[in-house]
Short mmCIF file of C-alpha atoms and ligand atoms in Angstrom, two decimals:
data_model
loop_
_atom_site.label_atom_id
_atom_site.label_comp_id
_atom_site.label_asym_id
_atom_site.label_seq_id
_atom_site.Cartn_x
_atom_site.Cartn_y
_atom_site.Cartn_z
CA MET Q 1 246.18 28.81 204.82
CA LEU Q 2 244.59 30.56 207.75
CA SER Q 3 246.12 33.57 207.09
CA LEU Q 4 244.82 33.61 202.74
CA LEU Q 5 241.57 32.82 204.43
CA LEU Q 6 241.92 35.91 207.03
CA LEU Q 7 243.14 38.43 204.07
CA ILE Q 8 239.16 37.96 203.17
CA PRO Q 9 237.38 40.82 204.99
CA LEU Q 10 240.36 43.11 204.96
CA ILE Q 11 240.41 43.11 200.72
CA GLN Q 12 236.92 43.17 200.80
CA LEU Q 13 237.10 46.98 202.48
CA VAL Q 14 239.55 47.79 199.99
CA THR Q 15 237.33 46.88 197.42
CA LEU Q 16 234.82 49.05 198.53
CA GLY Q 17 237.12 52.30 197.76
CA SER Q 18 238.50 50.82 194.50
CA ALA Q 19 237.31 53.16 192.27
CA GLN Q 20 239.45 55.34 194.10
CA GLY Q 21 242.61 54.54 192.19
CA ILE Q 22 245.03 51.26 191.99
CA THR Q 23 244.83 49.21 194.62
CA CYS Q 24 248.32 47.64 196.10
CA ASN Q 25 248.98 43.82 197.48
CA VAL Q 26 251.81 41.44 197.47
CA THR Q 27 251.65 39.96 193.92
CA SER Q 28 250.51 43.23 192.28
CA PRO Q 29 252.95 46.22 193.66
CA CYS Q 30 252.47 50.06 192.43
CA PRO Q 31 253.66 50.65 189.02
CA THR Q 32 256.90 53.22 188.11
CA SER Q 33 254.02 56.52 187.60
CA ALA Q 34 252.68 55.72 190.88
CA PRO Q 35 255.13 53.89 192.80
CA CYS Q 36 253.84 54.34 196.15
CA CYS Q 37 251.15 52.11 198.08
CA SER Q 38 249.82 54.07 200.91
CA GLU Q 39 248.58 52.43 204.29
CA TYR Q 40 245.26 51.92 202.11
CA GLY Q 41 246.48 50.03 199.45
CA TYR Q 42 246.38 52.46 196.62
CA CYS Q 43 249.15 53.91 194.20
CA GLY Q 44 250.05 56.88 194.25
CA THR Q 45 253.13 59.70 194.47
CA GLY Q 46 253.84 62.65 197.31
CA GLU Q 47 251.49 61.86 200.47
CA PHE Q 48 250.93 58.48 199.44
CA CYS Q 49 255.02 57.75 200.05
CA LEU Q 50 254.62 58.90 203.63
CA GLY Q 51 253.03 57.68 207.02
CA GLY Q 52 252.10 54.09 206.20
CA CYS Q 53 253.54 53.65 202.57
CA ASN Q 54 253.72 49.81 202.33
CA PRO Q 55 257.18 49.16 201.13
CA ILE Q 56 256.88 45.79 200.11
CA HIS Q 57 254.11 46.92 198.31
CA SER Q 58 255.06 49.51 196.32
CA HIS Q 59 256.86 50.00 192.84
CA SER Q 60 260.02 49.13 195.12
CA LEU Q 61 261.64 48.90 198.44
CA ASN Q 62 262.61 52.35 198.50
CA SER Q 63 259.72 53.71 196.34
CA CYS Q 64 258.40 55.32 199.92
CA MET Q 65 260.20 57.89 202.21
CA PRO Q 66 262.48 57.28 204.59
CA ASN Q 67 260.77 56.42 208.39
CA PRO Q 68 261.13 59.39 210.65
CA VAL Q 69 263.53 57.83 213.69
CA CYS Q 70 262.29 57.73 216.85
CA GLU Q 71 262.77 60.89 219.30
CA SER Q 72 262.08 59.78 223.30
CA ALA Q 73 259.72 62.59 224.23
CA GLN Q 74 256.49 63.54 226.73
CA TYR Q 75 254.00 64.34 224.43
CA VAL Q 76 251.17 66.33 226.52
CA PHE Q 77 247.85 68.03 225.37
CA THR Q 78 247.63 70.87 226.60
CA ASP Q 79 247.09 72.84 223.14
CA ASN Q 80 246.43 70.99 220.21
CA SER Q 81 249.41 73.05 218.55
CA ARG Q 82 251.99 70.14 217.68
CA ILE Q 83 249.36 68.34 215.76
CA LEU Q 84 248.75 69.22 212.45
CA SER Q 85 244.96 69.33 211.54
CA ASN Q 86 244.62 68.28 207.95
CA VAL Q 87 247.26 65.52 207.16
CA THR Q 88 247.22 65.99 203.03
CA HIS Q 89 249.19 69.15 204.30
CA PHE Q 90 251.99 67.16 205.71
CA ASP Q 91 255.15 66.20 204.09
CA GLY Q 92 256.89 64.38 206.47
CA ASN Q 93 258.72 67.03 208.56
CA ALA Q 94 258.83 65.05 212.16
CA THR Q 95 259.95 68.16 213.34
CA GLU Q 96 257.48 70.45 212.50
CA TRP Q 97 254.53 68.07 213.83
CA ASP Q 98 254.47 65.72 216.57
CA TRP Q 99 251.26 64.06 215.46
CA THR Q 100 249.14 64.29 212.31
CA LEU Q 101 245.02 64.01 212.50
CA ASP Q 102 244.47 61.06 209.97
CA LYS Q 103 240.89 61.40 209.96
CA GLY Q 104 238.01 63.09 211.46
CA ASN Q 105 237.99 66.03 213.98
CA MET Q 106 239.47 67.18 217.27
CA LEU Q 107 239.21 69.69 220.44
CA ASN Q 108 241.25 70.90 222.97
CA THR Q 109 239.03 70.88 226.67
CA ASN Q 110 240.86 71.69 229.54
CA THR Q 111 238.60 69.72 232.28
CA SER Q 112 241.95 68.73 234.14
CA GLY Q 113 244.94 70.81 232.57
CA GLY Q 114 244.47 70.25 228.60
CA GLU Q 115 243.72 67.58 227.01
CA LEU Q 116 242.83 66.24 223.53
CA ALA Q 117 239.58 65.14 222.67
CA LEU Q 118 238.79 62.99 219.38
CA LEU Q 119 235.60 62.62 218.23
CA LEU Q 120 232.93 60.95 216.63
CA THR Q 121 230.12 62.13 214.69
CA GLN Q 122 227.30 60.47 213.16
CA THR Q 123 229.18 61.82 209.87
CA ASN Q 124 232.21 62.07 210.56
CA GLY Q 125 233.15 58.04 210.64
CA GLY Q 126 235.38 58.23 213.33
CA SER Q 127 238.78 60.46 213.74
CA ARG Q 128 242.75 58.74 214.21
CA ILE Q 129 246.02 61.25 215.27
CA SER Q 130 249.17 59.22 214.27
CA SER Q 131 252.41 59.90 215.28
CA THR Q 132 255.02 61.54 212.99
CA ARG Q 133 257.56 59.80 214.08
CA TYR Q 134 258.27 55.92 214.14
CA LEU Q 135 259.28 53.63 216.58
CA HIS Q 136 261.73 50.66 216.68
CA TYR Q 137 261.37 49.09 220.14
CA GLY Q 138 260.75 51.28 222.93
CA THR Q 139 257.79 52.24 225.42
CA VAL Q 140 254.72 54.19 225.09
CA THR Q 141 252.51 54.89 227.66
CA ALA Q 142 248.81 56.91 226.72
CA ARG Q 143 246.91 58.41 229.95
CA ILE Q 144 243.43 58.09 227.86
CA LYS Q 145 239.51 58.28 229.36
CA THR Q 146 237.93 56.08 226.87
CA GLY Q 147 234.04 55.86 225.24
CA ARG Q 148 230.87 53.97 227.15
CA TRP Q 149 228.62 53.35 224.22
CA GLY Q 150 227.96 50.36 222.63
CA GLY Q 151 229.39 49.79 218.84
CA VAL Q 152 232.14 52.76 219.87
CA VAL Q 153 235.55 51.84 219.88
CA THR Q 154 238.40 53.67 221.17
CA ALA Q 155 242.03 52.21 220.31
CA PHE Q 156 245.66 53.21 220.99
CA ILE Q 157 248.18 51.00 219.20
CA THR Q 158 251.36 51.14 217.22
CA MET Q 159 251.20 50.13 213.40
CA SER Q 160 253.80 49.73 210.75
CA SER Q 161 253.98 50.56 207.81
CA ILE Q 162 254.05 46.29 206.66
CA LYS Q 163 250.80 46.21 209.39
CA ASP Q 164 252.96 44.58 212.37
CA GLU Q 165 250.33 46.58 214.79
CA ILE Q 166 249.91 46.45 218.91
CA ASP Q 167 247.09 46.71 220.28
CA TRP Q 168 245.00 48.57 223.27
CA GLU Q 169 241.35 48.70 222.65
CA TRP Q 170 238.23 49.34 224.50
CA PRO Q 171 235.28 48.26 222.57
CA GLY Q 172 231.73 49.49 223.31
CA ALA Q 173 230.19 50.08 226.53
CA ASN Q 174 232.06 47.95 229.43
CA THR Q 175 234.54 50.02 231.05
CA THR Q 176 235.57 48.31 233.81
CA GLN Q 177 238.26 46.20 230.63
CA ALA Q 178 240.58 46.87 227.63
CA GLN Q 179 241.55 44.39 225.66
CA THR Q 180 244.61 43.41 224.07
CA ASN Q 181 246.18 41.79 221.00
CA TYR Q 182 248.87 41.79 218.44
CA PHE Q 183 249.19 40.95 214.45
CA TRP Q 184 252.47 40.38 212.47
CA GLN Q 185 252.73 41.55 209.11
CA GLY Q 186 248.86 41.71 209.28
CA PHE Q 187 248.23 38.20 209.57
CA ILE Q 188 246.83 36.79 213.19
CA PRO Q 189 249.76 34.40 214.49
CA ALA Q 190 247.19 32.35 216.68
CA GLN Q 191 243.45 32.38 216.76
CA THR Q 192 244.29 33.06 221.30
CA ASN Q 193 245.91 36.48 220.67
CA GLY Q 194 242.93 39.11 222.00
CA LEU Q 195 243.04 38.81 225.53
CA THR Q 196 240.87 40.68 227.93
CA THR Q 197 241.37 41.94 231.33
CA GLY Q 198 238.69 43.20 233.30
CA GLY Q 199 238.14 44.95 237.05
CA LEU Q 200 239.45 48.35 235.82
CA THR Q 201 237.93 51.31 237.09
CA ASP Q 202 235.84 53.00 235.14
CA THR Q 203 237.66 53.74 232.37
CA PHE Q 204 235.49 56.49 231.25
CA SER Q 205 235.72 58.32 234.12
CA ASN Q 206 239.21 57.60 234.94
CA TYR Q 207 242.43 58.62 233.64
CA HIS Q 208 244.22 55.01 233.34
CA ASP Q 209 247.80 54.98 232.03
CA TYR Q 210 248.18 51.61 229.72
CA THR Q 211 252.05 50.48 228.38
CA ILE Q 212 252.71 49.73 225.62
CA ASP Q 213 256.41 48.16 226.39
CA TRP Q 214 257.70 46.41 223.13
CA GLN Q 215 261.00 45.02 223.15
CA SER Q 216 262.74 42.84 220.58
CA ASP Q 217 262.19 39.76 222.42
CA THR Q 218 259.36 40.52 224.86
CA LEU Q 219 256.03 42.63 224.65
CA THR Q 220 254.45 43.63 227.54
CA TRP Q 221 250.96 45.32 228.30
CA LEU Q 222 250.70 47.62 231.28
CA ILE Q 223 248.14 49.32 233.11
CA ASP Q 224 248.76 51.90 235.46
CA GLY Q 225 252.23 50.25 235.76
CA ASN Q 226 251.44 46.67 236.39
CA ILE Q 227 251.63 44.42 234.14
CA VAL Q 228 248.88 42.98 232.62
CA ARG Q 229 250.45 40.28 229.70
CA THR Q 230 254.00 39.16 228.31
CA LEU Q 231 254.39 38.10 225.10
CA LYS Q 232 257.85 36.62 224.70
CA LYS Q 233 259.02 36.75 220.62
CA SER Q 234 260.13 33.07 221.62
CA ASP Q 235 256.78 31.75 222.04
CA THR Q 236 255.29 33.15 218.35
CA ILE Q 237 258.17 30.84 216.37
CA ASN Q 238 255.61 28.93 213.89
CA SER Q 239 256.78 25.34 212.38
CA ASN Q 240 258.49 27.31 210.23
CA GLY Q 241 260.80 28.92 212.36
CA VAL Q 242 259.22 32.58 211.66
CA ALA Q 243 258.52 34.82 214.53
CA LEU Q 244 255.26 36.19 214.02
CA TYR Q 245 256.23 39.24 216.39
CA PRO Q 246 255.99 42.67 215.25
CA THR Q 247 259.48 43.79 214.51
CA THR Q 248 259.38 46.69 211.64
CA PRO Q 249 259.14 50.45 212.77
CA ALA Q 250 255.57 51.73 213.94
CA ARG Q 251 253.56 55.08 214.51
CA ILE Q 252 251.88 55.01 217.79
CA GLN Q 253 247.76 56.08 216.92
CA ILE Q 254 244.98 56.75 219.05
CA SER Q 255 241.37 56.47 217.49
CA ILE Q 256 237.66 56.68 218.30
CA TRP Q 257 235.83 54.93 215.51
CA PRO Q 258 232.20 53.64 215.21
CA ALA Q 259 232.14 49.72 214.59
CA GLY Q 260 228.22 49.25 215.23
CA ILE Q 261 226.95 50.96 212.24
CA GLN Q 262 225.68 49.72 208.77
CA GLY Q 263 227.90 47.76 206.87
CA SER Q 264 230.05 46.17 209.61
CA PRO Q 265 230.78 42.80 209.68
CA ALA Q 266 227.91 40.99 211.98
CA GLY Q 267 231.14 39.61 214.21
CA THR Q 268 232.76 42.96 214.77
CA VAL Q 269 229.14 44.74 215.87
CA GLN Q 270 228.53 42.13 218.09
CA TRP Q 271 232.30 42.51 219.54
CA ALA Q 272 231.70 46.11 220.27
CA GLY Q 273 228.74 45.76 221.90
CA GLY Q 274 226.27 46.21 219.18
CA MET Q 275 224.32 49.07 217.32
CA ILE Q 276 225.14 52.72 217.96
CA ASN Q 277 222.51 54.80 219.84
CA TRP Q 278 222.89 58.08 218.13
CA ASN Q 279 220.51 59.02 220.92
CA ASP Q 280 222.24 58.50 224.00
CA PRO Q 281 222.24 61.18 226.05
CA ASP Q 282 225.66 61.56 226.22
CA TYR Q 283 226.18 62.17 222.74
CA ALA Q 284 222.79 65.07 222.51
CA SER Q 285 224.51 66.92 225.48
CA ALA Q 286 227.95 67.04 223.40
CA GLY Q 287 227.11 66.23 220.34
CA HIS Q 288 229.70 63.90 219.65
CA PHE Q 289 231.09 60.69 221.01
CA TYR Q 290 234.71 61.65 222.36
CA THR Q 291 238.13 59.90 223.69
CA LEU Q 292 240.04 61.96 226.44
CA ILE Q 293 243.93 62.06 225.60
CA SER Q 294 246.10 63.89 228.54
CA SER Q 295 249.84 62.40 227.45
CA VAL Q 296 251.94 60.30 226.06
CA ASN Q 297 255.62 59.38 226.71
CA VAL Q 298 257.45 57.63 224.24
CA THR Q 299 260.96 55.94 225.66
CA CYS Q 300 262.81 54.83 222.26
CA ASN Q 301 265.28 51.38 222.63
CA ASP Q 302 266.56 50.77 219.53
CA PRO Q 303 268.64 47.65 219.14
CA VAL Q 304 271.12 49.76 218.28
CA LYS Q 305 271.43 53.14 219.34
CA PRO Q 306 271.49 55.98 216.88
CA THR Q 307 274.48 58.41 215.53
CA ASP Q 308 273.24 62.40 214.81
CA ASN Q 309 273.38 61.64 211.68
CA VAL Q 310 270.58 59.37 211.69
CA THR Q 311 267.13 60.59 210.42
CA SER Q 312 265.14 57.60 209.28
CA TYR Q 313 264.74 53.90 209.21
CA VAL Q 314 264.61 52.62 205.95
CA TYR Q 315 263.75 48.33 204.57
CA THR Q 316 266.73 46.72 203.41
CA PRO Q 317 266.89 43.64 201.19
CA ASN Q 318 267.77 42.01 203.04
CA VAL Q 319 264.38 39.64 204.08
CA THR Q 320 265.20 37.09 207.09
CA ALA Q 321 262.61 34.14 207.59
CA PHE Q 322 259.86 36.60 205.70
CA THR Q 323 261.08 39.60 207.81
CA PRO Q 324 262.49 42.58 206.18
CA GLY Q 325 265.62 44.13 207.29
CA ILE Q 326 265.33 47.73 209.21
CA GLU Q 327 268.44 50.07 208.85
CA PHE Q 328 269.15 53.68 209.71
CA SER Q 329 269.77 56.13 207.13
CA ASN Q 330 270.96 59.75 207.02
CA GLN Q 331 268.10 60.14 204.17
CA THR Q 332 265.37 62.86 204.21
CA THR Q 333 261.93 61.83 205.44
CA ILE Q 334 260.28 65.35 203.94
CA ASN Q 335 259.07 64.69 200.53
CA SER Q 336 258.61 67.47 198.31
CA ALA Q 337 256.57 66.62 196.25
CA SER Q 338 253.24 66.23 197.94
CA THR Q 339 249.92 65.96 196.64
CA GLY Q 340 246.51 65.84 196.98
CA TYR Q 341 245.05 62.06 198.70
CA ILE Q 342 242.20 60.47 199.00
CA VAL Q 343 241.59 58.75 201.72
CA ASN Q 344 239.88 56.11 201.60
CA PRO Q 345 237.62 55.88 206.04
CA LEU Q 346 236.03 52.31 205.78
CA PHE Q 347 239.19 50.64 205.47
CA MET Q 348 241.25 52.81 207.37
CA LEU Q 349 239.24 52.79 210.76
CA ALA Q 350 237.74 49.38 209.98
CA ALA Q 351 240.70 47.02 209.15
CA THR Q 352 241.94 46.65 212.76
CA ALA Q 353 237.65 45.70 213.95
CA ALA Q 354 238.11 43.06 210.69
CA SER Q 355 240.75 41.48 212.57
CA LEU Q 356 239.24 41.32 215.86
CA PHE Q 357 236.29 40.27 214.05
CA LEU Q 358 238.34 37.11 212.77
CA THR Q 359 240.14 36.61 215.63
CA LEU Q 360 236.02 35.78 217.34
CA SER Q 361 235.14 34.00 214.75
CA PHE Q 362 238.03 31.59 214.22
C1 NAG K 401 246.41 41.69 194.14
O1 NAG K 401 245.60 42.97 193.46
C2 NAG K 401 245.63 42.11 192.28
C3 NAG K 401 244.96 44.10 191.24
O2 NAG K 401 244.35 44.43 192.28
C4 NAG K 401 244.41 41.37 192.08
O3 NAG K 401 243.84 41.05 191.14
C5 NAG K 401 244.92 39.92 192.85
O4 NAG K 401 243.59 38.95 193.65
C6 NAG K 401 245.20 41.15 194.50
N1 NAG K 401 246.01 39.59 194.76
C7 NAG K 401 245.76 39.32 196.80
C8 NAG K 401 246.78 38.43 197.42
O5 NAG K 401 245.24 40.02 197.01
C1 NAG K 402 242.89 69.10 203.88
O1 NAG K 402 243.40 70.16 202.53
C2 NAG K 402 243.01 69.88 201.92
C3 NAG K 402 244.24 70.61 200.32
O2 NAG K 402 243.97 71.58 200.92
C4 NAG K 402 241.22 69.90 201.14
O3 NAG K 402 241.42 69.33 199.96
C5 NAG K 402 240.80 69.77 201.95
O4 NAG K 402 239.88 69.91 202.14
C6 NAG K 402 241.44 69.80 203.88
N1 NAG K 402 240.40 69.26 204.76
C7 NAG K 402 239.91 69.79 205.46
C8 NAG K 402 239.15 68.54 206.38
O5 NAG K 402 239.93 70.71 205.67
C1 NAG K 403 261.37 71.33 209.73
O1 NAG K 403 260.07 71.92 210.36
C2 NAG K 403 260.75 72.73 211.18
C3 NAG K 403 260.36 73.08 212.15
O2 NAG K 403 259.12 73.50 211.81
C4 NAG K 403 261.94 74.07 210.63
O3 NAG K 403 263.01 74.69 210.80
C5 NAG K 403 262.59 73.08 208.88
O4 NAG K 403 262.96 73.96 208.19
C6 NAG K 403 262.02 72.03 208.77
N1 NAG K 403 262.73 71.10 207.48
C7 NAG K 403 262.40 71.01 206.20
C8 NAG K 403 263.37 70.60 205.47
O5 NAG K 403 261.60 71.49 205.41
C1 NAG K 404 245.03 73.98 229.52
O1 NAG K 404 244.96 74.69 231.48
C2 NAG K 404 246.20 74.69 231.80
C3 NAG K 404 246.68 74.75 232.64
O2 NAG K 404 246.00 75.49 233.53
C4 NAG K 404 247.27 75.75 230.52
O3 NAG K 404 248.57 75.82 230.91
C5 NAG K 404 246.18 75.41 228.69
O4 NAG K 404 246.89 76.70 228.54
C6 NAG K 404 245.09 75.79 229.32
N1 NAG K 404 244.68 75.22 227.57
C7 NAG K 404 243.89 76.00 226.56
C8 NAG K 404 243.82 75.38 225.34
O5 NAG K 404 242.92 76.49 227.66
C1 NAG K 405 255.50 61.26 231.56
O1 NAG K 405 256.16 61.32 231.92
C2 NAG K 405 256.28 62.90 232.62
C3 NAG K 405 257.79 62.98 233.26
O2 NAG K 405 257.89 62.46 234.41
C4 NAG K 405 255.32 62.38 234.04
O3 NAG K 405 254.98 63.25 234.96
C5 NAG K 405 253.54 61.89 233.22
O4 NAG K 405 252.82 61.23 234.02
C6 NAG K 405 253.72 61.05 232.40
N1 NAG K 405 253.10 60.41 231.48
C7 NAG K 405 252.75 58.82 231.41
C8 NAG K 405 251.15 59.07 230.61
O5 NAG K 405 253.14 58.07 231.96
C1 NAG K 406 233.00 43.72 231.31
O1 NAG K 406 233.65 43.02 230.74
C2 NAG K 406 234.27 42.06 231.82
C3 NAG K 406 235.57 42.11 231.74
O2 NAG K 406 235.82 40.90 230.80
C4 NAG K 406 233.31 41.01 232.16
O3 NAG K 406 233.71 40.11 233.36
C5 NAG K 406 231.97 41.95 232.47
O4 NAG K 406 231.20 40.90 233.19
C6 NAG K 406 231.85 42.82 231.47
N1 NAG K 406 230.29 43.82 231.75
C7 NAG K 406 229.27 43.41 231.20
C8 NAG K 406 228.31 44.96 231.68
O5 NAG K 406 228.76 43.21 230.18
C1 NAG K 407 270.61 39.93 207.37
O1 NAG K 407 270.49 39.68 208.28
C2 NAG K 407 270.88 38.67 209.24
C3 NAG K 407 270.29 38.64 209.87
O2 NAG K 407 269.69 39.99 210.98
C4 NAG K 407 272.56 39.34 208.91
O3 NAG K 407 273.25 38.35 209.94
C5 NAG K 407 272.98 39.53 208.13
O4 NAG K 407 274.33 40.67 208.78
C6 NAG K 407 272.23 40.62 207.35
N1 NAG K 407 273.14 40.57 205.97
C7 NAG K 407 272.90 41.88 205.44
C8 NAG K 407 273.96 41.80 204.13
O5 NAG K 407 272.51 43.09 206.07
C1 NAG K 408 276.94 57.96 210.73
O1 NAG K 408 277.74 58.34 210.65
C2 NAG K 408 278.86 57.58 210.91
C3 NAG K 408 280.67 58.31 211.02
O2 NAG K 408 280.78 58.42 210.17
C4 NAG K 408 279.04 56.45 209.50
O3 NAG K 408 280.04 55.17 210.48
C5 NAG K 408 277.57 55.97 209.87
O4 NAG K 408 277.34 54.88 208.80
C6 NAG K 408 276.33 57.13 209.62
N1 NAG K 408 275.48 56.44 209.43
C7 NAG K 408 274.62 57.19 208.70
C8 NAG K 408 272.69 56.18 208.89
O5 NAG K 408 274.33 57.95 207.92
C1 NAG K 409 274.75 59.48 204.78
O1 NAG K 409 275.68 58.30 204.45
C2 NAG K 409 276.60 58.09 203.27
C3 NAG K 409 276.64 56.64 203.49
O2 NAG K 409 275.66 55.78 204.26
C4 NAG K 409 277.36 58.66 203.67
O3 NAG K 409 278.19 58.67 202.01
C5 NAG K 409 277.20 60.48 203.60
O4 NAG K 409 278.09 61.35 203.78
C6 NAG K 409 276.46 60.83 204.41
N1 NAG K 409 275.82 62.21 204.73
C7 NAG K 409 275.59 62.74 205.77
C8 NAG K 409 274.88 64.06 205.53
O5 NAG K 409 276.04 62.33 207.16
#
């Protein structure tokens, strides 16, 4: 019951872009002619089959391209050469690119050895990067300076193709707190699963290391190496025996997005600290709002270690307790038939906000 209610705002957001093509969902998967259900809920071919393509809402479980397998790495941003600036040109080759800029604009600043700046302007709708590789359990630490403006949200999350999600978020002008949250298949397991950690030194002026330590039995959030929250998978099991816990391979995403704008749900605006003041002196002097990322470290911890011939993850028909099976595969992740891809920015950046809004309002 709860989950149906929770879905409503997401569907409304999708509908806003429905003129852009055939939509897809669990009861209405994609047709053979446009087999892949994109992360934004539209059917298509080519790029629709890459990052975030939902196998369950697609024509068949293997319509989406396999997800590039995890590789432990230390990503730095002394320049932006490993970030593909236009995701429509991505073909699934995770060796060629570490990240894609899915939307918006980025810069490289060099105030402390080179950092990525993701920009928010009054017209760009926000910016987001996604890792080209997926993580199927492991530890991710991002060294970030957040925004500090009412209505502007900074986020560092993991997001799977079926919307298992683990979040760090920094809403609005409060620079002494960070919020954590998690979702199972887009649903909110409990009303209380968004939590706030306070007492941080200014998150705008200071880099902090934010960690998502996602293991198959426990999820831990850390700041500067100190645990601030622990969630056991066993504590997420509902009365039907289903663990409402993220289990599917996920991309790492970092974004800045406008929550305090016309058209956002009132609860989202409130959560984010009000409407954005585009006359803010920071905006006037820089020409944009921004978040800075100095490095991201990934340590994979697949439950079974991949052998050298493993290239990717695929979903299997073996569904146990509403949770699809994941297997290694040696299939290519590279899509030779990439086509144009229409992004629905409102849905892309609003999905997490809508979910959080629901956490607050239910
Ligand atoms: C799924 O999509 C179909 C077709 O757009 C729509 O009629 C239906 O209401 C949707 N169902 C859900 C659960 O979103
Ligand atoms: C990205 O590439 C596509 C296809 O070449 C092009 O139509 C689009 O304008 C490009 N977007 C940007 C922001 O450059
Ligand atoms: C993927 O990219 C790497 C690095 O640029 C390149 O060496 C390789 O040939 C590419 N693979 C394919 C199949 O295009
Ligand atoms: C930023 O500074 C670092 C360290 O001095 C240097 O290695 C890097 O090339 C610089 N990046 C840019 C884009 O200038
Ligand atoms: C990533 O790892 C390197 C090497 O251990 C370390 O110097 C750096 O501080 C780490 N960065 C983050 C964000 O954890
Ligand atoms: C910022 O958040 C912290 C932690 O939730 C809270 O104690 C503090 O009052 C907030 N500061 C402002 C200015 O709202
Ligand atoms: C299906 O999943 C269950 C639980 O993970 C596992 O025990 C079983 O071996 C799987 N079956 C197949 C055919 O993969
Ligand atoms: C990799 O090779 C091993 C040994 O030949 C084989 O057992 C395994 O199934 C292969 N894995 C994949 C994903 O192809
Ligand atoms: C890929 O895996 C299949 C079995 O899953 C195996 O038959 C094939 O030889 C493998 N190919 C490579 C290149 O490892």
